[in-house]
PDB file of C-alpha atoms and ligand atoms in Angstrom:
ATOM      1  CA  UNK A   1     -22.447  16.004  -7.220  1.00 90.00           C
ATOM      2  CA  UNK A   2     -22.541  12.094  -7.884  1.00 96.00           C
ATOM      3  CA  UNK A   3     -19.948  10.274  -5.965  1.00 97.00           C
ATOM      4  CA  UNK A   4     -17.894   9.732  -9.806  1.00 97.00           C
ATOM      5  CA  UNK A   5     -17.793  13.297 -10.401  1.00 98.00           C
ATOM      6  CA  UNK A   6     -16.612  14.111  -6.904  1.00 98.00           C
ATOM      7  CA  UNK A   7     -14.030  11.129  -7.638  1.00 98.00           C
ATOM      8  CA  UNK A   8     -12.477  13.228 -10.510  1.00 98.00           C
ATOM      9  CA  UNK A   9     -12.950  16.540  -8.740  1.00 98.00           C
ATOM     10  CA  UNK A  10     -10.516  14.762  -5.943  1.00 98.00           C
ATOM     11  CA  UNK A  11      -8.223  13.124  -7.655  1.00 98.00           C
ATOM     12  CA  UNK A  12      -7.319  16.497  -9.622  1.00 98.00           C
ATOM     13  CA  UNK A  13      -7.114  18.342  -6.221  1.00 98.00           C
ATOM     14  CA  UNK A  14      -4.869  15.995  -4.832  1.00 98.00           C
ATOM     15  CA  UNK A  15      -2.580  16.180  -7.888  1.00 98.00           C
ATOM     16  CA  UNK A  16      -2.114  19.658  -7.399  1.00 98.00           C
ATOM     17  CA  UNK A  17      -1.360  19.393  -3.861  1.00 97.00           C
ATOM     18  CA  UNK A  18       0.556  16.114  -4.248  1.00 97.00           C
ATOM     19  CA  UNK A  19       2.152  16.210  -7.823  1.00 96.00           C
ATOM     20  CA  UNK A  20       5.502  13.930  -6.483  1.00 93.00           C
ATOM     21  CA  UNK A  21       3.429  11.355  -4.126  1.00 87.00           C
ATOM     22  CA  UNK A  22       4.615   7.977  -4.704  1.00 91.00           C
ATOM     23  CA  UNK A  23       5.211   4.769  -2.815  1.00 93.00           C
ATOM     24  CA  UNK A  24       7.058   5.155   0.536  1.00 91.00           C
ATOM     25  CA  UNK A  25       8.668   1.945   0.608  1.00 94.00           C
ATOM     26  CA  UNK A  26      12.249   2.315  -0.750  1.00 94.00           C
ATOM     27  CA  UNK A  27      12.477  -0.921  -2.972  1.00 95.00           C
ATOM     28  CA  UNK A  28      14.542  -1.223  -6.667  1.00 94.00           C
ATOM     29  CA  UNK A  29      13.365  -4.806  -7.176  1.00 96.00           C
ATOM     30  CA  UNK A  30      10.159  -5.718  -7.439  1.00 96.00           C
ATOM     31  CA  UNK A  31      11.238  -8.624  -5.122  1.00 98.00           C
ATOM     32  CA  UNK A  32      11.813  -5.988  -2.365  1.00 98.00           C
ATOM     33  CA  UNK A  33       8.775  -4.147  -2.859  1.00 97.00           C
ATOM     34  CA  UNK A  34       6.729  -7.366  -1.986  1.00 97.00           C
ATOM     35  CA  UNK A  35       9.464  -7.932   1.055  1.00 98.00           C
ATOM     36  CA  UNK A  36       8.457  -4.272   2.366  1.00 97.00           C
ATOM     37  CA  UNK A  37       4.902  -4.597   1.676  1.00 96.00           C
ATOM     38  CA  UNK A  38       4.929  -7.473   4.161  1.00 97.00           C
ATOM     39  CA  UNK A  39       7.261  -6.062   6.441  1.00 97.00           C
ATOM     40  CA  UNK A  40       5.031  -2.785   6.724  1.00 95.00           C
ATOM     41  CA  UNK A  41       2.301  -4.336   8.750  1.00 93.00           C
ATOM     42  CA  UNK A  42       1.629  -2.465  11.559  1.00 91.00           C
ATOM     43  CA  UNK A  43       4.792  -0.675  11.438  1.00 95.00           C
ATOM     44  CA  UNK A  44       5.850   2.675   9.696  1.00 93.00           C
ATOM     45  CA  UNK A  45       7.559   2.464   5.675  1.00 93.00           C
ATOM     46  CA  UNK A  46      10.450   4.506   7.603  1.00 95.00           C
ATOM     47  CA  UNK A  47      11.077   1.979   9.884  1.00 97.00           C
ATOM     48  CA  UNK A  48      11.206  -0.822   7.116  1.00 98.00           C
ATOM     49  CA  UNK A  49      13.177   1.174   5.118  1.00 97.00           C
ATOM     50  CA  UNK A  50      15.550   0.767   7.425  1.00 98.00           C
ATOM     51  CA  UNK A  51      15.611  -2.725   8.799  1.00 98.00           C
ATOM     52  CA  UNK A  52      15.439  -4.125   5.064  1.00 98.00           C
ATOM     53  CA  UNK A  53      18.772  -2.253   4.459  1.00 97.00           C
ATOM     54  CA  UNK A  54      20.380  -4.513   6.879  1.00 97.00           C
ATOM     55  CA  UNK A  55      18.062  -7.363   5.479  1.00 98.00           C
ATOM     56  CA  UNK A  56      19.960  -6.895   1.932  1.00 97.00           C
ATOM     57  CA  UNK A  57      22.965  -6.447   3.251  1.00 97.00           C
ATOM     58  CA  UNK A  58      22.711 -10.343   4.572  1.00 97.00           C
ATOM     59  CA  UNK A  59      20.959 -11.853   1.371  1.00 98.00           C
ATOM     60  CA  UNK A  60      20.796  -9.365  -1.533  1.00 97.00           C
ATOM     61  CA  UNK A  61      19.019 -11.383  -3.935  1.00 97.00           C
ATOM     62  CA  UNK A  62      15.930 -13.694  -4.227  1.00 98.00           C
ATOM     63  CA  UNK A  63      17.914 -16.997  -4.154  1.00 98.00           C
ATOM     64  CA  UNK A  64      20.058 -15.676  -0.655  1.00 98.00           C
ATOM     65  CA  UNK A  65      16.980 -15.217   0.931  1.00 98.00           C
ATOM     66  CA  UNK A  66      14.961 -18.238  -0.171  1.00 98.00           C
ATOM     67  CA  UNK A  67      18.283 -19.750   1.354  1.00 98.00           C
ATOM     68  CA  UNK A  68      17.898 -18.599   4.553  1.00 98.00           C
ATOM     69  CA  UNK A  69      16.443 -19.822   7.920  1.00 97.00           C
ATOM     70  CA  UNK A  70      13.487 -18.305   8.781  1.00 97.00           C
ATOM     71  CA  UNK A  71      14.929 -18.133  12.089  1.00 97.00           C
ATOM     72  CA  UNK A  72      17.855 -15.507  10.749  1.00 98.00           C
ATOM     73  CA  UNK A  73      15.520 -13.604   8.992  1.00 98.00           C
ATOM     74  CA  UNK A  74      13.416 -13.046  12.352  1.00 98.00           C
ATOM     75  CA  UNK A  75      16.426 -11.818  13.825  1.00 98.00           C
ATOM     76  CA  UNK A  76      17.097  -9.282  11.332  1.00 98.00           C
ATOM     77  CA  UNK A  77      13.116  -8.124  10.621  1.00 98.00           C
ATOM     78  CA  UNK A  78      12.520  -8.455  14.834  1.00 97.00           C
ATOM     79  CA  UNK A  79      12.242  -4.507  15.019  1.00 97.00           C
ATOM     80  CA  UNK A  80       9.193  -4.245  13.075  1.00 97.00           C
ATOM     81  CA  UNK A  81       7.218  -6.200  15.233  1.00 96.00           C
ATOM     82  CA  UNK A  82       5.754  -9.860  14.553  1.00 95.00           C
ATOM     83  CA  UNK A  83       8.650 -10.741  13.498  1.00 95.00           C
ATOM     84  CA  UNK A  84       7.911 -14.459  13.575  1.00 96.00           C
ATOM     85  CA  UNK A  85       5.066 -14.271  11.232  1.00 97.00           C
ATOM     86  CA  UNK A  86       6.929 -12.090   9.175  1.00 98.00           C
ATOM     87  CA  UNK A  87       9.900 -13.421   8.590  1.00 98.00           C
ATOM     88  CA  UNK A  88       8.008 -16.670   7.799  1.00 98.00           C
ATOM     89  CA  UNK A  89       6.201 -15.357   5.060  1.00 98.00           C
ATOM     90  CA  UNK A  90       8.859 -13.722   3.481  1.00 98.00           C
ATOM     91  CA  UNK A  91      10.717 -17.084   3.508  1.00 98.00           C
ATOM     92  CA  UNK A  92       8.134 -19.042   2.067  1.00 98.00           C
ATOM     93  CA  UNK A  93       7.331 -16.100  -0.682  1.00 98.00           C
ATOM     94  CA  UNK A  94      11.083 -16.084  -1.835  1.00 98.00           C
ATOM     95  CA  UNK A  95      10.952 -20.086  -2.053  1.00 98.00           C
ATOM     96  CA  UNK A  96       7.940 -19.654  -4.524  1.00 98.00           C
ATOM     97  CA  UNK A  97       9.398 -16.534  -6.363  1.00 98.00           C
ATOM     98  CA  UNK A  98      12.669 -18.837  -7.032  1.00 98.00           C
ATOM     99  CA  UNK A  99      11.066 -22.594  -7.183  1.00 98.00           C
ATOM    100  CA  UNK A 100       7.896 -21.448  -9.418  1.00 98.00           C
ATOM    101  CA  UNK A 101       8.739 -17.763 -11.307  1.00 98.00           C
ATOM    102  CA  UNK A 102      12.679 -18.489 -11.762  1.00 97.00           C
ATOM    103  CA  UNK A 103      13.152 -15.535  -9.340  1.00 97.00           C
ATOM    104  CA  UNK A 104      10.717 -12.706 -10.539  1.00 97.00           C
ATOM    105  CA  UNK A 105       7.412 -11.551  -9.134  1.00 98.00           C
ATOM    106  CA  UNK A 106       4.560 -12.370 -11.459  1.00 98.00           C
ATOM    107  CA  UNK A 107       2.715 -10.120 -12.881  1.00 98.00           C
ATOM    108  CA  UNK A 108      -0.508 -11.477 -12.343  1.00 97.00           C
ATOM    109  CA  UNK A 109      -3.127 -10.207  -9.587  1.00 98.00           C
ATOM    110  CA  UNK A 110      -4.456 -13.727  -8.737  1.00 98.00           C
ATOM    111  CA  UNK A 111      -1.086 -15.030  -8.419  1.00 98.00           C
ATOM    112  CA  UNK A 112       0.133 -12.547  -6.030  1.00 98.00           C
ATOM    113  CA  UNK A 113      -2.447 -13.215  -3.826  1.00 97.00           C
ATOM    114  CA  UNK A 114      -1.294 -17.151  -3.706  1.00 97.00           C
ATOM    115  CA  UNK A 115       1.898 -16.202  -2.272  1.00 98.00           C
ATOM    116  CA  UNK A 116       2.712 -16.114   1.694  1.00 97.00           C
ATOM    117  CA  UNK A 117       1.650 -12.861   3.373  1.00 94.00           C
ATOM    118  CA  UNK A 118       0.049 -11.481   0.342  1.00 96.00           C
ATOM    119  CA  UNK A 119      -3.724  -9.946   0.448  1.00 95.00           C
ATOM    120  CA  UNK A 120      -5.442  -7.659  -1.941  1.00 96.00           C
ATOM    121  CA  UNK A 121      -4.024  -4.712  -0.758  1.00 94.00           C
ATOM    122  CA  UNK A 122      -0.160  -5.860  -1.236  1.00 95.00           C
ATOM    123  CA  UNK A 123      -1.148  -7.184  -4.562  1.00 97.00           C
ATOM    124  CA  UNK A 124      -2.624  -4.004  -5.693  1.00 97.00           C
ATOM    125  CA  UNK A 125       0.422  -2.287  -4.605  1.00 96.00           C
ATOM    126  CA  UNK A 126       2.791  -4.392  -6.747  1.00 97.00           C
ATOM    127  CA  UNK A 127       0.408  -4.333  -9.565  1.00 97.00           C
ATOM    128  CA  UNK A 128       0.565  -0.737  -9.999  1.00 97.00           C
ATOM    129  CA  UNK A 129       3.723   0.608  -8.652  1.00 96.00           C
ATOM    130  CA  UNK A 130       5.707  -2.092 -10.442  1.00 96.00           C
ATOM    131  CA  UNK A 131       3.823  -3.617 -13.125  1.00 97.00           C
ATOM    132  CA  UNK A 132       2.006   0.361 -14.115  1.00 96.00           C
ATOM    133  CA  UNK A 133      -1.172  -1.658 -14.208  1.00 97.00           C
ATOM    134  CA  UNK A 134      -3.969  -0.243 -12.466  1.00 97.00           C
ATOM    135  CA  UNK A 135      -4.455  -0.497  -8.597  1.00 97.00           C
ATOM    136  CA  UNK A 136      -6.378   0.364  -5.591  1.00 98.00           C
ATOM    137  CA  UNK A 137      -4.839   0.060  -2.470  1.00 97.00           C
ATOM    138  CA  UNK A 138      -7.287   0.077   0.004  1.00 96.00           C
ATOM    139  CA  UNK A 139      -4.781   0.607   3.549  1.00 93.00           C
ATOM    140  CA  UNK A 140      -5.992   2.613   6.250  1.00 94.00           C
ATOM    141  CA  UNK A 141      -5.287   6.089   5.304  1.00 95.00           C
ATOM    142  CA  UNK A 142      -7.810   5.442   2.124  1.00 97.00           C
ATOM    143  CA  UNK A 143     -10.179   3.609   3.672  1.00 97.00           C
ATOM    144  CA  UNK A 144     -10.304   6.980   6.677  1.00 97.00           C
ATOM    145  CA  UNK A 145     -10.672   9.213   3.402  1.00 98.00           C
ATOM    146  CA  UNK A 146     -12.725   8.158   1.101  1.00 98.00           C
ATOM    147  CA  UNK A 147     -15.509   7.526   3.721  1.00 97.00           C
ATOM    148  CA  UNK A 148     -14.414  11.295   5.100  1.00 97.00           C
ATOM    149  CA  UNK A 149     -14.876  12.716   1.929  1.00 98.00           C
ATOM    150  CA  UNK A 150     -18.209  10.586   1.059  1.00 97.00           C
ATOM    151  CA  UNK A 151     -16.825   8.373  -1.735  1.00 98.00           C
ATOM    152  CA  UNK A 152     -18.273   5.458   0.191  1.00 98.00           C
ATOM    153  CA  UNK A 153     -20.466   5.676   2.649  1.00 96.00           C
ATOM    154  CA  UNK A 154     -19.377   3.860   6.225  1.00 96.00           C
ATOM    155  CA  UNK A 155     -17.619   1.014   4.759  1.00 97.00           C
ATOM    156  CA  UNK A 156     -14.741  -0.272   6.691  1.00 96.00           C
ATOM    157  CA  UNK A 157     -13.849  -3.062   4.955  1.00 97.00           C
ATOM    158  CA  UNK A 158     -10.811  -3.074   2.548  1.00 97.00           C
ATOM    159  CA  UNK A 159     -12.665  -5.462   0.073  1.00 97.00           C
ATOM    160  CA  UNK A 160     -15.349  -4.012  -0.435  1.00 98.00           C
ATOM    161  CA  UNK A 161     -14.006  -0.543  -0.592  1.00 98.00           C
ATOM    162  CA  UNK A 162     -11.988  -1.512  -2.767  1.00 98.00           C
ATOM    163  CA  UNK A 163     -14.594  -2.899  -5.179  1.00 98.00           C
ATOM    164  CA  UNK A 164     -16.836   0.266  -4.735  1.00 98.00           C
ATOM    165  CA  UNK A 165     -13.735   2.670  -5.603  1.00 98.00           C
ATOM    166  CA  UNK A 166     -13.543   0.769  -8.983  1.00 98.00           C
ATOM    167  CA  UNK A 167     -16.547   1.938  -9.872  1.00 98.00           C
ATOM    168  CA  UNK A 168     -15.750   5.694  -9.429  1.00 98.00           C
ATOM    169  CA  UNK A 169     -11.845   5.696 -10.013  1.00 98.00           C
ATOM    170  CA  UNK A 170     -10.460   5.853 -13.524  1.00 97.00           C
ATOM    171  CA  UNK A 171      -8.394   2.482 -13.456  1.00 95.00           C
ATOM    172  CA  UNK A 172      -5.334   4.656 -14.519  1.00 95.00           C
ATOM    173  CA  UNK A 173      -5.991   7.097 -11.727  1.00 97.00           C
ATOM    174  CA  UNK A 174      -6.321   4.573  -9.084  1.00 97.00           C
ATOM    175  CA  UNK A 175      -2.913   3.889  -8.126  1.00 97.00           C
ATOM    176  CA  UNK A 176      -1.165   7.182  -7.256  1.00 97.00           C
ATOM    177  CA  UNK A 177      -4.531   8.480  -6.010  1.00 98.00           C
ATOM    178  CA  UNK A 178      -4.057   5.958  -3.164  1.00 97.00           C
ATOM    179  CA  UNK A 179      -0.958   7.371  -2.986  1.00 96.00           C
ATOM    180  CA  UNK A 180      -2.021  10.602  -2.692  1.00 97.00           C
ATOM    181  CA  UNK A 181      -4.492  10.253  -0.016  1.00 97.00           C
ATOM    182  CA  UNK A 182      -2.218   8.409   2.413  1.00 95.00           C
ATOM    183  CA  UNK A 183       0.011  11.990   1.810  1.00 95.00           C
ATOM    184  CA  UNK A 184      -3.109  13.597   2.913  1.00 97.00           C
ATOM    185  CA  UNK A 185      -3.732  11.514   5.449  1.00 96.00           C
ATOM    186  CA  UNK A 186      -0.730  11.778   7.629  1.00 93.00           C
ATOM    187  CA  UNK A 187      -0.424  15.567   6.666  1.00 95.00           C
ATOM    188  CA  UNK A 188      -3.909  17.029   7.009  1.00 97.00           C
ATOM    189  CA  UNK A 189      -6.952  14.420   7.304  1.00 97.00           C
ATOM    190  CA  UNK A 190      -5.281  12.789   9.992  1.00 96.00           C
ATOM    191  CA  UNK A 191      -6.267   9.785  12.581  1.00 94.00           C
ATOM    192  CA  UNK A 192      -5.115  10.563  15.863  1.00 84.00           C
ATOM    193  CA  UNK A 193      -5.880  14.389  15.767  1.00 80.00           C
ATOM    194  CA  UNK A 194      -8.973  16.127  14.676  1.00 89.00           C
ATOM    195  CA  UNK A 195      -8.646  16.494  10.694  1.00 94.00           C
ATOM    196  CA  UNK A 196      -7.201  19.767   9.657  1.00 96.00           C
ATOM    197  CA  UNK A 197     -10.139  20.925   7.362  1.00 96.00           C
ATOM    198  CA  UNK A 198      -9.622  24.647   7.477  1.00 95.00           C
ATOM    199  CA  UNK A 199      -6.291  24.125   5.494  1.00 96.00           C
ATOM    200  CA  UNK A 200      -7.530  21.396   3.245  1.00 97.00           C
ATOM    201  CA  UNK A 201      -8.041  21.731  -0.664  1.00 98.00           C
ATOM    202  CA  UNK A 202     -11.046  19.708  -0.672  1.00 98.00           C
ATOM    203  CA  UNK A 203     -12.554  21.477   2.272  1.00 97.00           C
ATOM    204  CA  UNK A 204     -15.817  23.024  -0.339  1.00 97.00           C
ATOM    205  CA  UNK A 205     -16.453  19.736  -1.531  1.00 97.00           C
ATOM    206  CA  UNK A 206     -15.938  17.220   1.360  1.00 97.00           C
ATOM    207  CA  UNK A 207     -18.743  16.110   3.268  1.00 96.00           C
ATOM    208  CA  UNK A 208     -16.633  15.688   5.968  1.00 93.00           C
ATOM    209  CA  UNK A 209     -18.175  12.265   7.681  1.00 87.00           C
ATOM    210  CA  UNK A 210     -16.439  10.998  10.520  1.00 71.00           C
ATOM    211  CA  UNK A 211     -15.996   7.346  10.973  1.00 58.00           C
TER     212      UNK A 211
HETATM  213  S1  SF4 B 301     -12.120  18.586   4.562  1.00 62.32           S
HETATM  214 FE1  SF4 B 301     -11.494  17.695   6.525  1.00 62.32          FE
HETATM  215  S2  SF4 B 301     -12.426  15.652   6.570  1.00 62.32           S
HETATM  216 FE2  SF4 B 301     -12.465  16.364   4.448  1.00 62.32          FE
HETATM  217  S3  SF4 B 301     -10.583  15.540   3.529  1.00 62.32           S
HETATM  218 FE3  SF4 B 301     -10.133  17.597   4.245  1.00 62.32          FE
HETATM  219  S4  SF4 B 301      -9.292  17.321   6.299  1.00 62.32           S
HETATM  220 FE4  SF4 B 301     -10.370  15.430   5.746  1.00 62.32          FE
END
């Protein structure tokens, strides 16, 4: 089967399996997506879920925040870890979002990627889940999969497996595919424990690598 075939075979598997998967970041402005996004770094969505709430509480809008001393934010974001770094970005994003786009996140792919704390994988996040456009995000439940399942072979890096999933991804597809595999991931092809391929729906067609 060539690796675009096996692509669709996938993506129609996982649709089945996963017909709901969406982002798990709780966000209703796009402005809070791209706070999550940053805030997820080596933490879990559950956790940021929460700290945000009390993040919002203190400055609910673009403007508050851009406001605010980095210093306050840190206090608030400390629990999901480099909090420093963090908490800087997020103040110099929401500076730019209200100096340079009048409060809104732009919908453009290179601009993203200008602001604070923003790499490809963030970007490709906001472009799809917010703006509909298509999207891979390439975080480390995709990356684990796709090299699993032998849609790339042993590439690690998010760039470039990024660049060689466009080539077998539908553009349209791409965004809650990525969705869909991180489902998978923390359900069946998992990290820390021995993937559980005798329950998985792509078990006949998976080559089953392990990197
Ligand atoms: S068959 Fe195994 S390795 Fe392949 S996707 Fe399923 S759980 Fe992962």
């Amino acid at each position: 089967m060539t690796k675009k075939k096996l692509a669709l075979e996938v993506i129609e598997r996982l649709k089945k399996e996963y017909p709901d998967a969406g982002c798990t970041l709780d966000y209703n402005d796009a402005w809070k997506l791209l706070v999550s996004v940053r805030l997820a770094a080596q933490c879990t969505d559950a956790r940021v879920n929460v700290v945000v709430q009390d993040l919002y509480a203190k400055y609910p809008t673009v403007e508050a925040l851009a406001a605010a001393e980095a210093e306050d934010i840190e206090r608030i974001v400390r629990p999901c870890g480099l909090g420093k770094s963090k908490a800087r970005d997020i103040s110099a994003c929401m500076k730019i979002l209200k100096e340079k786009y009048d409060g809104k996140v732009p919908r453009d792919f290179d601009a993203l990627l200008k602001l604070p704390g923003v790499g490809r994988k963030s970007a490709n996040l906001i472009m799809g889940d917010v703006f509909g456009e298509p999207a891979i995000v390439t975080d480390t439940h995709c990356i684990r999969l796709v090299n699993r399942i032998g849609l790339v072979d042993g590439i690690k890096e998010p760039k470039k497996v990024e660049m060689e999933l466009w080539k077998i991804i539908p553009p349209k597809e791409g965004s809650d595919f990525c969705h869909r595999l991180v489902y998978h991931g923390r359900e069946v092809c998992t990290a820390r424990t021995k993937p559980y391929c005798s329950k998985c729906c792509l078990a006949d067609i998976c080559a089953k690598e392990r990197i």
